[in-house]
Amino acid sequence: RLGSILADFLDFAGRIRLDPQEHDLSAIVEELSDFYHPQCEKAGVILRVQLPPEPVSVRVDESLLKQSLLNLMINATQVLEAQRVGATSERLDDELILKVEQDETTARIHVIDTGPGVPEADRESIFHPYVSGRKGGTGLGLPTARRIIEEHGGRLEVDSMAGRGSDFMISLPRA
């Protein structure tokens, strides 16, 4: 466990070296959802993907972007699993939704869950190092994800409603 925490810290503290290339954001999200789908099934979470019909072109380091997205997806799944443990009956509405959209200048990926939400007072502090709401968590996942997105010239923000879930939104400049 200590080795894992140290590795996470070194990843967070180290310099991020981007290798940006032009990619279709929808293709990245679709590939990652195919990869992660078995984990959702195992956790009893319904994974939904909403992609636009046209390509969404961005210049990103594909592996680092996938790392950020995967971290958000894992966090959402863990929150949904923890919520189910405290429920008095079997929950059938645990969902993880990946949604890609774009406008003239910006591409966005939404990682939406139907979990308990993030209290308003915690919405900024969850992006600070070593803040974790999960027992055994290092508190470096969200800060690392945000840092990677910011290195791409983007933003990672959260919108949440208590008892209704959270929407972690990645905004990136279009290519």
CSV table of C-alpha atoms in Angstrom, one decimal:
chain,number,residue,atom,x,y,z
A,1,ARG,CA,0.0,0.0,0.0
A,2,LEU,CA,2.8,2.4,0.9
A,3,GLY,CA,4.5,1.7,-2.5
A,4,SER,CA,1.2,2.5,-4.3
A,5,ILE,CA,0.8,5.8,-2.4
A,6,LEU,CA,4.4,6.7,-3.2
A,7,ALA,CA,3.9,5.9,-6.9
A,8,ASP,CA,0.8,8.0,-6.9
A,9,PHE,CA,2.6,10.9,-5.2
A,10,LEU,CA,5.5,10.7,-7.7
A,11,ASP,CA,3.1,10.7,-10.6
A,12,PHE,CA,1.4,13.8,-9.2
A,13,ALA,CA,4.5,15.6,-8.3
A,14,GLY,CA,6.4,14.8,-11.5
A,15,ARG,CA,6.5,16.7,-14.7
A,16,ILE,CA,3.8,15.8,-17.2
A,17,ARG,CA,5.2,15.3,-20.7
A,18,LEU,CA,2.5,15.6,-23.3
A,19,ASP,CA,2.6,14.1,-26.7
A,20,PRO,CA,-0.5,15.7,-28.2
A,21,GLN,CA,-1.9,14.4,-31.5
A,22,GLU,CA,-5.1,15.0,-33.2
A,23,HIS,CA,-7.8,12.4,-32.1
A,24,ASP,CA,-11.5,11.9,-32.3
A,25,LEU,CA,-12.7,12.4,-28.7
A,26,SER,CA,-15.8,10.2,-29.4
A,27,ALA,CA,-13.5,7.3,-30.5
A,28,ILE,CA,-11.4,7.7,-27.3
A,29,VAL,CA,-14.5,7.6,-25.1
A,30,GLU,CA,-16.0,4.7,-27.0
A,31,GLU,CA,-12.8,2.7,-26.7
A,32,LEU,CA,-12.5,3.4,-23.0
A,33,SER,CA,-16.2,2.5,-22.4
A,34,ASP,CA,-15.7,-0.8,-24.1
A,35,PHE,CA,-12.7,-1.5,-21.9
A,36,TYR,CA,-14.5,-0.4,-18.7
A,37,HIS,CA,-17.9,-2.1,-19.4
A,38,PRO,CA,-17.0,-5.4,-17.6
A,39,GLN,CA,-16.1,-3.5,-14.4
A,40,CYS,CA,-19.4,-1.7,-14.5
A,41,GLU,CA,-21.2,-5.1,-15.0
A,42,LYS,CA,-19.3,-6.5,-12.0
A,43,ALA,CA,-20.2,-3.6,-9.9
A,44,GLY,CA,-23.9,-3.6,-10.9
A,45,VAL,CA,-23.7,-0.2,-12.6
A,46,ILE,CA,-25.3,0.5,-15.9
A,47,LEU,CA,-22.9,2.2,-18.3
A,48,ARG,CA,-24.4,4.5,-20.9
A,49,VAL,CA,-22.5,6.3,-23.7
A,50,GLN,CA,-23.9,9.3,-25.6
A,51,LEU,CA,-21.8,10.4,-28.6
A,52,PRO,CA,-22.5,13.0,-31.3
A,53,PRO,CA,-22.9,11.7,-34.8
A,54,GLU,CA,-19.9,13.7,-36.1
A,55,PRO,CA,-16.3,13.4,-35.1
A,56,VAL,CA,-15.0,15.7,-32.2
A,57,SER,CA,-11.5,16.6,-33.1
A,58,VAL,CA,-9.1,17.5,-30.3
A,59,ARG,CA,-5.3,17.6,-29.9
A,60,VAL,CA,-4.5,15.5,-26.8
A,61,ASP,CA,-2.1,13.0,-25.4
A,62,GLU,CA,-4.4,10.0,-25.7
A,63,SER,CA,-2.9,7.9,-22.9
A,64,LEU,CA,-3.0,10.7,-20.4
A,65,LEU,CA,-6.5,11.7,-21.3
A,66,LYS,CA,-7.6,8.1,-20.9
A,67,GLN,CA,-5.8,8.0,-17.5
A,68,SER,CA,-7.9,11.1,-16.4
A,69,LEU,CA,-11.1,9.7,-17.7
A,70,LEU,CA,-10.5,6.2,-16.2
A,71,ASN,CA,-9.9,7.8,-12.8
A,72,LEU,CA,-13.2,9.6,-13.0
A,73,MET,CA,-15.0,6.5,-14.1
A,74,ILE,CA,-13.4,4.4,-11.3
A,75,ASN,CA,-14.4,7.1,-8.7
A,76,ALA,CA,-18.0,7.1,-9.9
A,77,THR,CA,-18.2,3.3,-9.8
A,78,GLN,CA,-16.8,3.2,-6.3
A,79,VAL,CA,-19.2,5.9,-5.1
A,80,LEU,CA,-22.2,4.0,-6.6
A,81,GLU,CA,-21.0,0.7,-5.0
A,82,ALA,CA,-20.6,2.4,-1.6
A,83,GLN,CA,-24.1,4.0,-1.9
A,84,ARG,CA,-25.5,0.5,-2.6
A,85,VAL,CA,-23.9,-0.9,0.5
A,86,GLY,CA,-25.8,1.6,2.6
A,87,ALA,CA,-29.1,1.2,0.8
A,88,THR,CA,-32.0,-0.7,2.4
A,89,SER,CA,-33.1,-2.3,-0.9
A,90,GLU,CA,-31.4,-3.3,-4.1
A,91,ARG,CA,-30.9,-0.2,-6.2
A,92,LEU,CA,-31.6,-0.6,-9.9
A,93,ASP,CA,-30.8,3.0,-11.0
A,94,ASP,CA,-27.0,3.1,-10.5
A,95,GLU,CA,-25.8,4.6,-13.7
A,96,LEU,CA,-22.5,5.9,-15.1
A,97,ILE,CA,-23.0,8.1,-18.2
A,98,LEU,CA,-20.3,9.2,-20.6
A,99,LYS,CA,-21.4,12.0,-22.8
A,100,VAL,CA,-19.4,13.8,-25.5
A,101,GLU,CA,-20.5,17.2,-26.9
A,102,GLN,CA,-19.0,20.1,-28.7
A,103,ASP,CA,-19.5,23.7,-29.8
A,104,GLU,CA,-17.4,25.9,-32.2
A,105,THR,CA,-14.4,26.1,-29.9
A,106,THR,CA,-14.8,23.5,-27.1
A,107,ALA,CA,-15.2,19.8,-26.7
A,108,ARG,CA,-16.6,18.4,-23.5
A,109,ILE,CA,-16.7,15.0,-21.9
A,110,HIS,CA,-19.2,14.5,-19.1
A,111,VAL,CA,-18.7,11.7,-16.6
A,112,ILE,CA,-22.1,11.6,-14.8
A,113,ASP,CA,-23.1,9.3,-12.0
A,114,THR,CA,-26.4,8.8,-10.1
A,115,GLY,CA,-24.6,8.7,-6.7
A,116,PRO,CA,-25.1,10.8,-3.6
A,117,GLY,CA,-23.5,13.9,-5.1
A,118,VAL,CA,-20.7,16.1,-3.8
A,119,PRO,CA,-21.6,18.5,-1.0
A,120,GLU,CA,-21.3,22.1,-2.2
A,121,ALA,CA,-18.7,22.8,0.5
A,122,ASP,CA,-16.4,20.1,-0.9
A,123,ARG,CA,-16.6,20.8,-4.6
A,124,GLU,CA,-13.3,22.6,-4.8
A,125,SER,CA,-11.4,20.8,-2.0
A,126,ILE,CA,-11.9,17.4,-3.7
A,127,PHE,CA,-9.4,18.6,-6.3
A,128,HIS,CA,-6.7,19.3,-3.6
A,129,PRO,CA,-4.0,16.7,-3.0
A,130,TYR,CA,-4.6,14.2,-0.1
A,131,VAL,CA,-8.4,15.0,0.2
A,132,SER,CA,-10.2,11.7,-0.1
A,133,GLY,CA,-13.8,10.7,0.8
A,134,ARG,CA,-12.9,7.0,0.5
A,135,LYS,CA,-11.2,4.9,3.1
A,136,GLY,CA,-7.8,3.9,1.7
A,137,GLY,CA,-7.9,6.6,-1.0
A,138,THR,CA,-4.7,8.6,-1.5
A,139,GLY,CA,-6.5,11.8,-2.5
A,140,LEU,CA,-4.3,12.2,-5.6
A,141,GLY,CA,-6.7,10.8,-8.3
A,142,LEU,CA,-8.8,14.0,-8.9
A,143,PRO,CA,-5.9,16.4,-8.5
A,144,THR,CA,-3.8,14.4,-11.0
A,145,ALA,CA,-6.8,14.2,-13.4
A,146,ARG,CA,-7.3,17.9,-13.2
A,147,ARG,CA,-3.6,18.6,-13.7
A,148,ILE,CA,-3.5,16.5,-16.8
A,149,ILE,CA,-6.6,18.3,-18.3
A,150,GLU,CA,-5.1,21.7,-17.4
A,151,GLU,CA,-1.8,20.7,-19.2
A,152,HIS,CA,-4.0,20.2,-22.3
A,153,GLY,CA,-5.3,23.8,-21.9
A,154,GLY,CA,-8.6,22.5,-20.6
A,155,ARG,CA,-10.7,22.5,-17.4
A,156,LEU,CA,-12.1,19.8,-15.1
A,157,GLU,CA,-15.1,20.9,-13.0
A,158,VAL,CA,-17.8,19.3,-11.1
A,159,ASP,CA,-21.5,20.0,-10.9
A,160,SER,CA,-23.5,18.1,-8.3
A,161,MET,CA,-26.8,17.9,-6.6
A,162,ALA,CA,-27.2,16.2,-3.2
A,163,GLY,CA,-28.9,12.9,-3.6
A,164,ARG,CA,-29.0,13.1,-7.4
A,165,GLY,CA,-25.5,12.5,-8.6
A,166,SER,CA,-22.5,14.4,-10.0
A,167,ASP,CA,-21.3,15.6,-13.4
A,168,PHE,CA,-17.5,15.8,-13.8
A,169,MET,CA,-17.0,17.8,-16.9
A,170,ILE,CA,-13.8,17.9,-18.9
A,171,SER,CA,-13.6,20.9,-21.3
A,172,LEU,CA,-10.9,20.8,-24.0
A,173,PRO,CA,-10.1,23.2,-26.9
A,174,ARG,CA,-11.1,21.7,-30.3
A,175,ALA,CA,-8.4,21.0,-32.8
